[in-house]
Short mmCIF file of C-alpha atoms and ligand atoms in Angstrom, two decimals:
data_model
loop_
_atom_site.label_atom_id
_atom_site.label_comp_id
_atom_site.label_asym_id
_atom_site.label_seq_id
_atom_site.Cartn_x
_atom_site.Cartn_y
_atom_site.Cartn_z
CA UNK A 20 2.52 6.15 26.83
CA UNK A 21 -0.62 5.42 28.84
CA UNK A 22 -4.17 5.64 27.67
CA UNK A 23 -4.85 9.05 29.18
CA UNK A 24 -1.73 10.55 27.61
CA UNK A 25 -2.82 9.13 24.26
CA UNK A 26 -6.26 10.60 24.78
CA UNK A 27 -4.55 13.91 25.57
CA UNK A 28 -2.46 13.71 22.42
CA UNK A 29 -5.53 13.09 20.26
CA UNK A 30 -7.40 15.92 21.97
CA UNK A 31 -4.44 18.24 21.41
CA UNK A 32 -4.40 17.35 17.71
CA UNK A 33 -8.16 17.77 17.41
CA UNK A 34 -7.94 21.15 19.03
CA UNK A 35 -5.18 22.19 16.63
CA UNK A 36 -7.12 20.86 13.65
CA UNK A 37 -10.21 22.79 14.68
CA UNK A 38 -8.21 26.01 14.74
CA UNK A 39 -8.20 25.70 10.93
CA UNK A 40 -4.41 26.02 10.80
CA UNK A 41 -3.84 22.92 8.65
CA UNK A 42 -6.34 23.80 5.93
CA UNK A 43 -4.88 26.62 3.78
CA UNK A 44 -2.93 25.68 0.68
CA UNK A 45 0.10 27.72 1.80
CA UNK A 46 0.28 25.91 5.13
CA UNK A 47 0.10 22.45 3.54
CA UNK A 48 2.69 23.38 0.94
CA UNK A 49 5.04 24.75 3.60
CA UNK A 50 4.73 21.57 5.66
CA UNK A 51 5.38 19.33 2.67
CA UNK A 52 8.48 21.33 1.80
CA UNK A 53 9.57 21.12 5.42
CA UNK A 54 9.15 17.36 5.20
CA UNK A 55 11.28 17.26 2.06
CA UNK A 56 14.01 19.29 3.80
CA UNK A 57 14.08 17.07 6.86
CA UNK A 58 14.13 13.88 4.78
CA UNK A 59 17.07 15.22 2.80
CA UNK A 60 18.86 16.30 5.98
CA UNK A 61 18.38 12.84 7.53
CA UNK A 62 19.00 10.78 4.38
CA UNK A 63 22.27 9.34 5.64
CA UNK A 64 20.72 8.25 8.95
CA UNK A 65 17.79 6.70 7.08
CA UNK A 66 20.19 4.61 4.99
CA UNK A 67 22.08 3.57 8.14
CA UNK A 68 18.87 2.62 9.96
CA UNK A 69 17.72 0.46 7.03
CA UNK A 70 21.10 -1.25 7.00
CA UNK A 71 20.91 -1.90 10.72
CA UNK A 72 17.31 -3.11 10.89
CA UNK A 73 17.16 -5.11 7.64
CA UNK A 74 20.66 -5.11 6.12
CA UNK A 75 19.31 -3.10 3.17
CA UNK A 76 21.99 -1.96 0.76
CA UNK A 77 22.20 1.74 -0.05
CA UNK A 78 20.98 0.90 -3.55
CA UNK A 79 17.85 -0.81 -2.23
CA UNK A 80 17.34 1.86 0.41
CA UNK A 81 17.27 4.51 -2.28
CA UNK A 82 15.39 2.63 -5.01
CA UNK A 83 12.64 1.14 -2.83
CA UNK A 84 12.27 3.58 0.05
CA UNK A 85 13.87 7.03 -0.13
CA UNK A 86 13.51 7.58 -3.89
CA UNK A 87 9.83 6.58 -3.82
CA UNK A 88 9.15 9.00 -0.96
CA UNK A 89 10.93 11.84 -2.80
CA UNK A 90 8.98 11.12 -5.97
CA UNK A 91 5.71 11.07 -4.06
CA UNK A 92 6.59 14.36 -2.35
CA UNK A 93 7.52 16.26 -5.51
CA UNK A 94 4.46 14.94 -7.34
CA UNK A 95 2.23 16.04 -4.46
CA UNK A 96 3.85 19.47 -4.16
CA UNK A 97 3.39 19.98 -7.90
CA UNK A 98 -0.28 19.01 -8.03
CA UNK A 99 -1.54 20.04 -4.60
CA UNK A 100 -3.28 23.25 -5.67
CA UNK A 101 -5.33 21.56 -8.37
CA UNK A 102 -6.25 18.61 -6.12
CA UNK A 103 -7.48 21.01 -3.44
CA UNK A 104 -9.74 22.99 -5.76
CA UNK A 105 -13.49 22.46 -5.25
CA UNK A 106 -15.12 20.89 -8.30
CA UNK A 107 -18.25 22.16 -9.94
CA UNK A 108 -20.98 19.60 -10.41
CA UNK A 109 -23.64 19.57 -13.13
CA UNK A 110 -27.15 20.69 -12.27
CA UNK A 111 -29.97 18.22 -12.82
CA UNK A 112 -33.13 19.47 -14.55
CA UNK A 113 -35.00 18.89 -11.29
CA UNK A 114 -32.56 21.30 -9.57
CA UNK A 115 -32.75 24.14 -12.09
CA UNK A 116 -31.42 27.39 -10.61
CA UNK A 117 -29.11 25.72 -8.10
CA UNK A 118 -25.37 25.05 -8.24
CA UNK A 119 -23.53 21.97 -7.03
CA UNK A 120 -19.98 21.77 -5.68
CA UNK A 121 -17.80 18.96 -4.43
CA UNK A 122 -15.46 20.24 -1.77
CA UNK A 123 -12.34 18.27 -0.73
CA UNK A 124 -12.27 18.39 3.05
CA UNK A 125 -9.68 16.87 5.41
CA UNK A 126 -10.90 14.17 7.78
CA UNK A 127 -9.19 15.78 10.77
CA UNK A 128 -6.94 13.74 13.04
CA UNK A 129 -5.59 10.63 11.36
CA UNK A 130 -3.77 7.53 12.58
CA UNK A 131 -1.13 5.83 10.43
CA UNK A 132 0.06 2.38 11.52
CA UNK A 133 3.10 1.14 9.60
CA UNK A 134 4.78 -2.27 9.11
CA UNK A 135 8.48 -3.17 9.28
CA UNK A 136 9.32 -4.36 5.76
CA UNK A 137 9.68 -0.92 4.17
CA UNK A 138 9.70 0.90 7.49
CA UNK A 139 10.56 4.30 6.02
CA UNK A 140 8.55 4.43 2.81
CA UNK A 141 5.39 2.84 4.20
CA UNK A 142 5.31 5.37 7.03
CA UNK A 143 6.28 8.44 4.98
CA UNK A 144 4.14 7.85 1.84
CA UNK A 145 0.82 7.87 3.71
CA UNK A 146 2.10 10.79 5.80
CA UNK A 147 2.54 12.82 2.59
CA UNK A 148 -1.06 12.11 1.57
CA UNK A 149 -2.40 12.94 5.02
CA UNK A 150 -0.57 16.29 5.19
CA UNK A 151 -1.47 17.20 1.61
CA UNK A 152 -5.11 16.60 2.44
CA UNK A 153 -4.85 18.94 5.47
CA UNK A 154 -4.98 16.47 8.36
CA UNK A 155 -3.00 16.08 11.55
CA UNK A 156 -1.21 12.74 11.99
CA UNK A 157 -0.37 10.29 14.73
CA UNK A 158 2.09 7.77 13.32
CA UNK A 159 2.95 4.41 14.85
CA UNK A 160 5.95 2.76 13.20
CA UNK A 161 6.72 -0.93 13.63
CA UNK A 162 8.49 -2.11 16.79
CA UNK A 163 10.31 -4.76 14.71
CA UNK A 164 12.49 -2.12 13.06
CA UNK A 165 13.44 -0.17 16.21
CA UNK A 166 16.21 1.93 14.67
CA UNK A 167 13.87 3.32 12.03
CA UNK A 168 11.07 3.76 14.55
CA UNK A 169 13.31 5.89 16.80
CA UNK A 170 14.68 7.79 13.80
CA UNK A 171 11.19 8.68 12.51
CA UNK A 172 10.34 9.95 15.97
CA UNK A 173 13.51 12.05 16.17
CA UNK A 174 13.33 13.29 12.59
CA UNK A 175 9.68 14.35 12.55
CA UNK A 176 9.90 15.56 16.16
CA UNK A 177 12.70 17.91 15.16
CA UNK A 178 10.48 19.91 12.81
CA UNK A 179 6.86 19.40 13.80
CA UNK A 180 4.90 20.09 16.97
CA UNK A 181 3.08 17.02 18.29
CA UNK A 182 -0.26 18.80 17.95
CA UNK A 183 0.32 18.46 14.17
CA UNK A 184 2.45 15.32 13.72
CA UNK A 185 3.31 12.92 16.53
CA UNK A 186 5.21 9.64 16.33
CA UNK A 187 4.15 7.14 18.98
CA UNK A 188 6.52 4.18 19.27
CA UNK A 189 5.60 0.71 20.49
CA UNK A 190 4.10 -2.67 19.62
CA UNK A 191 0.61 -4.18 19.42
CA UNK A 192 -0.46 -2.89 22.86
CA UNK A 193 0.37 0.70 21.97
CA UNK A 194 -1.28 0.19 18.59
CA UNK A 195 -4.46 -1.01 20.25
CA UNK A 196 -4.51 1.90 22.68
CA UNK A 197 -4.30 4.25 19.71
CA UNK A 198 -7.05 2.34 17.93
CA UNK A 199 -9.33 2.96 20.91
CA UNK A 200 -9.07 6.73 20.43
CA UNK A 201 -11.69 8.71 18.51
CA UNK A 202 -9.51 9.56 15.49
CA UNK A 203 -11.14 10.62 12.23
CA UNK A 204 -9.34 8.23 9.87
CA UNK A 205 -7.17 5.12 10.15
CA UNK A 206 -4.58 4.10 7.57
CA UNK A 207 -3.18 0.65 8.31
CA UNK A 208 -0.49 -1.28 6.46
CA UNK A 209 0.25 -4.79 7.66
CA UNK A 210 -0.94 -8.37 7.75
CA UNK A 211 -4.40 -9.72 7.02
CA UNK A 212 -4.86 -10.95 10.61
CA UNK A 213 -4.00 -7.63 12.22
CA UNK A 214 -6.06 -5.90 9.52
CA UNK A 215 -9.12 -7.70 10.90
CA UNK A 216 -8.32 -6.45 14.43
CA UNK A 217 -7.90 -2.91 13.11
CA UNK A 218 -11.19 -3.03 11.23
CA UNK A 219 -13.03 -4.32 14.29
CA UNK A 220 -11.62 -1.47 16.36
CA UNK A 221 -12.60 1.03 13.67
CA UNK A 222 -16.11 -0.44 13.46
CA UNK A 223 -16.69 0.23 17.17
CA UNK A 224 -16.50 3.97 16.48
CA UNK A 225 -17.43 3.85 12.75
CA UNK A 226 -14.08 5.33 11.82
CA UNK A 227 -13.39 5.22 8.06
CA UNK A 228 -10.21 3.41 7.14
CA UNK A 229 -7.81 2.13 4.54
CA UNK A 230 -6.33 -1.35 4.88
CA UNK A 231 -3.16 -2.09 2.93
CA UNK A 232 -2.75 -5.81 3.55
CA UNK A 233 -0.93 -8.76 2.01
CA UNK A 234 -1.53 -12.31 0.87
CA UNK A 235 -0.23 -14.70 -1.75
CA UNK A 236 0.46 -12.86 -5.01
CA UNK A 237 0.77 -15.22 -7.99
CA UNK A 238 3.15 -14.84 -10.91
CA UNK A 239 2.09 -16.62 -14.09
CA UNK A 240 4.67 -17.50 -16.72
CA UNK A 241 2.98 -18.62 -19.92
CA UNK A 242 4.52 -20.86 -22.56
CA UNK A 243 5.21 -17.97 -24.97
CA UNK A 244 6.88 -15.67 -22.39
CA UNK A 245 10.35 -14.25 -23.11
CA UNK A 246 11.87 -16.53 -20.48
CA UNK A 247 15.27 -14.98 -19.91
CA UNK A 248 13.80 -11.51 -19.41
CA UNK A 249 10.96 -12.88 -17.31
CA UNK A 250 13.48 -14.65 -15.05
CA UNK A 251 15.42 -11.41 -14.41
CA UNK A 252 12.28 -9.50 -13.54
CA UNK A 253 10.98 -12.28 -11.31
CA UNK A 254 14.28 -12.51 -9.43
CA UNK A 255 14.24 -8.74 -8.99
CA UNK A 256 10.69 -8.81 -7.60
CA UNK A 257 11.10 -11.86 -5.41
CA UNK A 258 14.50 -11.35 -3.79
CA UNK A 259 14.55 -7.59 -3.27
CA UNK A 260 14.50 -7.10 0.53
CA UNK A 261 14.94 -10.90 0.79
CA UNK A 262 11.37 -11.46 -0.34
CA UNK A 263 9.91 -9.37 2.46
CA UNK A 264 7.79 -7.30 0.10
CA UNK A 265 4.00 -7.24 0.25
CA UNK A 266 3.75 -7.40 -3.55
CA UNK A 267 6.61 -9.84 -4.15
CA UNK A 268 5.60 -12.74 -6.41
CA UNK A 269 4.66 -15.26 -3.72
CA UNK A 270 4.67 -18.31 -6.01
CA UNK A 271 5.07 -19.15 -9.71
CA UNK A 272 2.44 -20.71 -11.90
CA UNK A 273 4.44 -21.93 -14.89
CA UNK A 274 3.35 -23.57 -18.11
CA UNK A 275 4.64 -27.12 -17.93
CA UNK A 276 6.48 -26.88 -21.28
CA UNK A 277 8.81 -24.08 -20.08
CA UNK A 278 9.35 -24.91 -16.42
CA UNK A 279 12.83 -26.36 -16.63
CA UNK A 280 14.11 -23.62 -18.91
CA UNK A 281 12.67 -20.95 -16.62
CA UNK A 282 14.29 -22.54 -13.55
CA UNK A 283 17.66 -22.47 -15.31
CA UNK A 284 17.27 -18.78 -16.23
CA UNK A 285 16.18 -17.88 -12.69
CA UNK A 286 19.28 -19.63 -11.31
CA UNK A 287 21.40 -17.64 -13.74
CA UNK A 288 19.83 -14.32 -12.70
CA UNK A 289 20.22 -15.08 -8.99
CA UNK A 290 23.93 -15.66 -9.60
CA UNK A 291 24.21 -12.50 -11.65
CA UNK A 292 22.44 -10.30 -9.07
CA UNK A 293 23.70 -11.79 -5.79
CA UNK A 294 26.87 -13.71 -6.73
CA UNK A 295 27.63 -17.41 -6.27
CA UNK A 296 27.16 -17.18 -2.50
CA UNK A 297 24.31 -14.77 -1.61
CA UNK A 298 24.58 -15.69 2.10
CA UNK A 299 27.84 -13.80 2.31
CA UNK A 300 26.83 -10.96 -0.01
CA UNK A 301 26.70 -7.79 2.14
CA UNK A 302 23.97 -6.33 -0.11
CA UNK A 303 21.56 -9.23 0.33
CA UNK A 304 18.76 -8.54 2.83
CA UNK A 305 18.27 -10.36 6.10
CA UNK A 306 15.13 -11.70 7.72
CA UNK A 307 13.70 -9.26 10.22
CA UNK A 308 13.63 -11.49 13.32
CA UNK A 309 14.53 -14.93 14.67
CA UNK A 310 10.84 -15.88 14.77
CA UNK A 311 10.31 -14.91 11.12
CA UNK A 312 13.52 -16.76 10.19
CA UNK A 313 12.33 -19.98 11.86
CA UNK A 314 8.95 -19.81 10.14
CA UNK A 315 10.63 -19.42 6.73
CA UNK A 316 13.27 -22.07 7.36
CA UNK A 317 10.49 -24.60 8.08
CA UNK A 318 9.13 -24.07 4.54
CA UNK A 319 12.37 -25.43 3.08
CA UNK A 320 11.11 -28.95 3.82
CA UNK A 321 8.21 -28.53 1.39
CA UNK A 322 8.57 -29.97 -2.14
CA UNK A 323 12.09 -30.33 -3.48
CA UNK A 324 14.74 -27.63 -3.54
CA UNK A 325 15.39 -26.66 -7.18
CA UNK A 326 18.05 -24.12 -6.22
CA UNK A 327 19.38 -22.41 -3.09
CA UNK A 328 17.99 -23.78 0.15
CA UNK A 329 20.90 -22.97 2.48
CA UNK A 330 20.53 -20.73 5.53
CA UNK A 331 22.79 -18.76 7.87
CA UNK A 332 20.93 -18.71 11.20
CA UNK A 333 23.58 -16.56 12.93
CA UNK A 334 22.82 -13.63 10.64
CA UNK A 335 19.23 -14.54 9.81
CA UNK A 336 19.80 -15.03 6.10
CA UNK A 337 18.17 -17.49 3.70
CA UNK A 338 19.48 -18.11 0.20
CA UNK A 339 17.29 -17.20 -2.76
CA UNK A 340 15.45 -20.51 -3.07
CA UNK A 341 13.17 -22.22 -5.58
CA UNK A 342 10.93 -25.10 -4.50
CA UNK A 343 9.71 -27.56 -7.12
CA UNK A 344 7.10 -30.34 -6.79
CA UNK A 345 5.01 -28.20 -4.49
CA UNK A 346 1.31 -28.86 -3.79
CA UNK A 347 -1.37 -26.60 -2.34
CA UNK A 348 -1.69 -28.60 0.89
CA UNK A 349 1.94 -27.90 1.91
CA UNK A 350 2.52 -25.23 4.60
CA UNK A 351 4.43 -23.02 2.14
CA UNK A 352 1.26 -22.71 0.06
CA UNK A 353 -1.06 -22.13 3.02
CA UNK A 354 0.09 -18.63 3.99
CA UNK A 355 1.89 -15.59 2.61
CA UNK A 356 5.58 -16.55 2.41
CA UNK A 357 7.16 -13.11 2.86
CA UNK A 358 10.70 -14.38 2.40
CA UNK A 359 13.16 -15.49 -0.33
CA UNK A 360 11.42 -18.79 -1.13
CA UNK A 361 9.74 -19.26 -4.48
CA UNK A 362 7.51 -22.33 -4.91
CA UNK A 363 6.64 -23.49 -8.42
CA UNK A 364 3.36 -25.01 -9.53
CA UNK A 365 2.78 -26.17 -13.12
CA UNK A 366 -0.26 -25.83 -15.37
CA UNK A 367 -1.18 -27.02 -18.85
CA UNK A 368 -4.00 -24.65 -19.80
CA UNK A 369 -4.23 -21.00 -18.73
CA UNK A 370 -7.72 -21.67 -17.36
CA UNK A 371 -6.18 -24.05 -14.79
CA UNK A 372 -3.94 -21.24 -13.52
CA UNK A 373 -6.90 -18.85 -13.38
CA UNK A 374 -9.00 -21.36 -11.47
CA UNK A 375 -6.23 -22.00 -8.93
CA UNK A 376 -6.05 -18.26 -8.22
CA UNK A 377 -9.81 -17.72 -8.15
CA UNK A 378 -10.24 -20.59 -5.68
CA UNK A 379 -8.33 -18.49 -3.12
CA UNK A 380 -8.62 -15.00 -1.57
CA UNK A 381 -8.19 -12.11 -4.00
CA UNK A 382 -4.45 -11.37 -4.22
CA UNK A 383 -2.78 -8.01 -3.62
CA UNK A 384 -0.75 -8.33 -6.83
CA UNK A 385 -0.71 -10.51 -9.91
CA UNK A 386 2.05 -10.80 -12.50
CA UNK A 387 1.75 -12.33 -15.92
CA UNK A 388 4.51 -12.98 -18.42
CA UNK A 389 3.24 -13.51 -21.95
CA UNK A 390 3.51 -12.05 -25.44
CA UNK A 391 -0.04 -12.95 -26.40
CA UNK A 392 -2.64 -10.18 -26.01
CA UNK A 393 -5.38 -12.79 -25.84
CA UNK A 394 -3.82 -14.50 -22.82
CA UNK A 395 -3.27 -11.09 -21.22
CA UNK A 396 -6.94 -10.11 -21.68
CA UNK A 397 -8.20 -13.47 -20.44
CA UNK A 398 -6.19 -13.25 -17.21
CA UNK A 399 -6.82 -9.55 -16.52
CA UNK A 400 -10.56 -9.95 -17.19
CA UNK A 401 -11.12 -13.10 -15.21
CA UNK A 402 -9.12 -12.58 -12.01
CA UNK A 403 -9.81 -9.92 -9.38
CA UNK A 404 -6.67 -8.58 -7.66
CA UNK A 405 -5.37 -5.30 -6.23
CA UNK A 406 -3.06 -4.44 -9.12
CA UNK A 407 -0.03 -5.78 -10.92
CA UNK A 408 2.08 -5.92 -14.07
CA UNK A 409 2.17 -7.64 -17.41
CA UNK A 410 5.75 -8.71 -18.19
CA UNK A 411 7.18 -7.20 -15.00
CA UNK A 412 7.00 -7.35 -11.21
CA UNK A 413 6.69 -4.68 -8.48
CA UNK A 414 6.91 -1.71 -10.84
CA UNK A 415 3.22 -0.77 -10.66
CA UNK A 416 3.81 0.37 -7.07
CA UNK A 417 6.44 2.91 -8.02
CA UNK A 418 4.45 5.29 -10.22
CA UNK A 419 2.33 8.08 -8.75
CA UNK A 420 -0.09 7.73 -11.67
CA UNK A 421 -1.41 4.32 -10.57
CA UNK A 422 -3.37 4.06 -7.31
CA UNK A 423 -2.04 1.17 -5.22
CA UNK A 424 -4.11 -1.07 -2.95
CA UNK A 425 -5.76 -4.44 -2.46
CA UNK A 426 -9.24 -5.88 -2.84
CA UNK A 427 -11.12 -8.31 -0.61
CA UNK A 428 -8.70 -10.02 1.76
CA UNK A 429 -5.73 -8.09 0.37
CA UNK A 430 -7.13 -4.78 1.56
CA UNK A 431 -9.45 -1.89 0.83
CA UNK A 432 -8.76 1.58 -0.47
CA UNK A 433 -5.74 2.73 -2.45
CA UNK A 434 -3.08 5.44 -2.37
CA UNK A 435 -0.06 7.00 -4.14
CA UNK A 436 -0.18 10.23 -6.12
CA UNK A 437 -3.63 11.74 -6.21
CA UNK A 438 -4.90 8.49 -4.73
CA UNK A 439 -3.20 9.44 -1.44
CA UNK A 440 -4.84 12.85 -1.40
CA UNK A 441 -8.22 11.26 -2.15
CA UNK A 442 -7.75 8.63 0.56
CA UNK A 443 -7.23 11.24 3.27
CA UNK A 444 -9.98 13.52 1.93
CA UNK A 445 -13.71 13.52 2.42
CA UNK A 446 -15.47 14.83 -0.68
CA UNK A 447 -18.31 16.95 0.62
CA UNK A 448 -21.23 17.63 -1.73
CA UNK A 449 -22.89 21.01 -1.33
CA UNK A 450 -25.92 22.30 -3.24
CA UNK A 451 -26.52 26.05 -3.32
CA UNK A 452 -30.11 26.94 -4.14
CA UNK A 453 -31.27 30.14 -5.83
CA UNK A 454 -33.52 32.54 -3.94
CA UNK A 455 -34.75 34.20 -7.13
CA UNK A 456 -37.59 31.76 -7.71
CA UNK A 457 -39.17 28.76 -6.06
CA UNK A 458 -40.70 25.72 -7.75
CA UNK A 459 -43.81 25.16 -5.71
CA UNK A 460 -44.70 21.81 -7.27
CA UNK A 461 -42.51 20.02 -4.74
CA UNK A 462 -44.63 21.17 -1.81
CA UNK A 463 -47.48 18.96 -0.60
CA UNK A 464 -49.96 21.84 -1.01
CA UNK A 465 -49.19 22.17 -4.74
CA UNK A 466 -52.18 21.54 -7.02
CA UNK A 467 -50.42 20.04 -10.01
CA UNK A 468 -47.39 18.79 -8.12
CA UNK A 469 -47.78 15.13 -8.91
CA UNK A 470 -48.34 15.86 -12.62
CA UNK A 471 -45.03 17.78 -12.81
CA UNK A 472 -43.18 15.21 -10.79
CA UNK A 473 -44.38 12.49 -13.16
CA UNK A 474 -43.07 14.52 -16.08
CA UNK A 475 -39.70 15.11 -14.46
CA UNK A 476 -39.04 11.63 -13.07
CA UNK A 477 -39.82 9.21 -15.87
CA UNK A 478 -38.93 5.54 -15.92
P1 NAD B 521 1.73 -6.70 11.20
O1 NAD B 521 0.28 -6.75 10.84
O2 NAD B 521 2.26 -7.71 12.12
O3 NAD B 521 2.08 -5.28 11.87
C1 NAD B 521 1.75 -4.06 11.28
C2 NAD B 521 1.56 -3.00 12.35
O4 NAD B 521 0.50 -3.39 13.21
C3 NAD B 521 2.79 -2.79 13.24
O5 NAD B 521 2.94 -1.41 13.48
C4 NAD B 521 2.41 -3.53 14.52
O6 NAD B 521 2.97 -2.95 15.67
C5 NAD B 521 0.91 -3.41 14.56
N1 NAD B 521 0.28 -4.56 15.23
C6 NAD B 521 0.76 -5.83 15.32
N2 NAD B 521 -0.09 -6.62 16.00
C7 NAD B 521 -1.13 -5.81 16.34
C8 NAD B 521 -2.34 -6.04 17.07
N3 NAD B 521 -2.63 -7.24 17.58
N4 NAD B 521 -3.18 -5.01 17.25
C9 NAD B 521 -2.91 -3.79 16.74
N5 NAD B 521 -1.78 -3.51 16.05
C10 NAD B 521 -0.90 -4.51 15.87
O7 NAD B 521 2.47 -6.67 9.81
P2 NAD B 521 4.04 -6.70 9.57
O8 NAD B 521 4.54 -8.03 9.97
O9 NAD B 521 4.66 -5.49 10.13
O10 NAD B 521 4.08 -6.55 7.99
C11 NAD B 521 3.98 -7.65 7.14
C12 NAD B 521 2.61 -7.76 6.53
O11 NAD B 521 2.22 -6.52 5.99
C13 NAD B 521 2.57 -8.72 5.37
O12 NAD B 521 1.37 -9.44 5.41
C14 NAD B 521 2.60 -7.82 4.16
O13 NAD B 521 2.05 -8.38 3.00
C15 NAD B 521 1.82 -6.65 4.63
N6 NAD B 521 2.19 -5.46 3.92
C16 NAD B 521 1.30 -4.88 3.09
C17 NAD B 521 1.65 -3.75 2.37
C18 NAD B 521 0.72 -3.06 1.44
O14 NAD B 521 1.05 -1.97 1.02
N7 NAD B 521 -0.40 -3.65 1.09
C19 NAD B 521 2.94 -3.23 2.54
C20 NAD B 521 3.82 -3.85 3.40
C21 NAD B 521 3.43 -4.96 4.11
#
């Protein structure tokens, strides 16, 4: 698609938005139900596309992509009416006689740019929020998962006109052409580096935006943690989708006294979940591209391999791997890993772990395994991060009651549940004044104006 056709598409959507069609509750509800119907109708193709692009098993496809989208949809359908209702605001003494309202208003035409790692869920979840909030949507899926990209285009194209929802396929060039358009909101999920490009493009036109980015998310295992359980939950969080999860535990910070025991339990869980030879397990995810595979394979030289470490270059697979004796200056600790490699760093006092995290950009997620409430409070209160779990991994993303997002370098803004509606909504404040009387003390001609003002606005 060339620039002028993109401009046309945006103009078409703006025109449709201005007609007011997308705003009524009934319209939004109908479109969300239509989305649910089309997702159900295409469920089999979605599972096949995820298998083809990322070798996702049906179990993973349902638990981490389709199921989450369904949950988000039913939650939104259930609560939409109450979210849309204008809220009354209190009246200040200075505004006696007037009424205040806060009116949820759609932004208008929105742009959603999605990544490849959960190519269905991370495109559909923001779409649900955007539609619920009454916007039109241009969606650009990732070019690295081409089967899903084409499927989203076909699936959404089969039920929606492009003046309401359009899928534009392509890579960075297409993405940048879209970012040059005067859309009303941008929702981007992807890497920190591209996030900076997106924010610069948005700044040129002062377009409000959400950035769902990544980074290195730590997982702390304290001396008192229930180690066997912790190991299972860490293996679940790290090796789902072969580690290609934005909130996967990137590295472990383990109390020195329990490191060896934890490593043994993690090895046990890997065997239990993926069998003795994960490389030939058909349910174990593959790395998205040759380039990504090479980058990950190079990390295997860092530290010493505590378990795993083998690769199958012909089908882009890397064994679930733990790296011991790792230091911060090694390449594996210099960037987000985004693959099935888990480096381990030891600490003696919890403050050391906290300092190591606080010396670096604010993480998207943080996980802590401990039984001690005091340790829990110390970590939660002294580290800033997007969100996370105590005694678990990943699960905070899968509930519509917790807004999900990053802070600082890991992103800005949050979504899921009502958070998605809020993200795609501008809350407009409106004051309605009474015509029954008029306080004249505010006018410059008022005799005792200043006296009254001093009474009303006191320090
Ligand atoms: P990416 O930043 O490379 O790509 C994301 C999207 O941006 C794609 O649609 C891509 O086509 C587009 N893009 C790529 N280069 C661009 C450019 N120069 N200009 C404009 N657009 C461009 O990210 P990815 O590799 O698809 O995803 C992995 C990253 O995303 C990881 O860092 C991960 O942590 C992060 N992520 C974050 C979340 C979250 O919810 N916070 C979820 C998934 C992934």
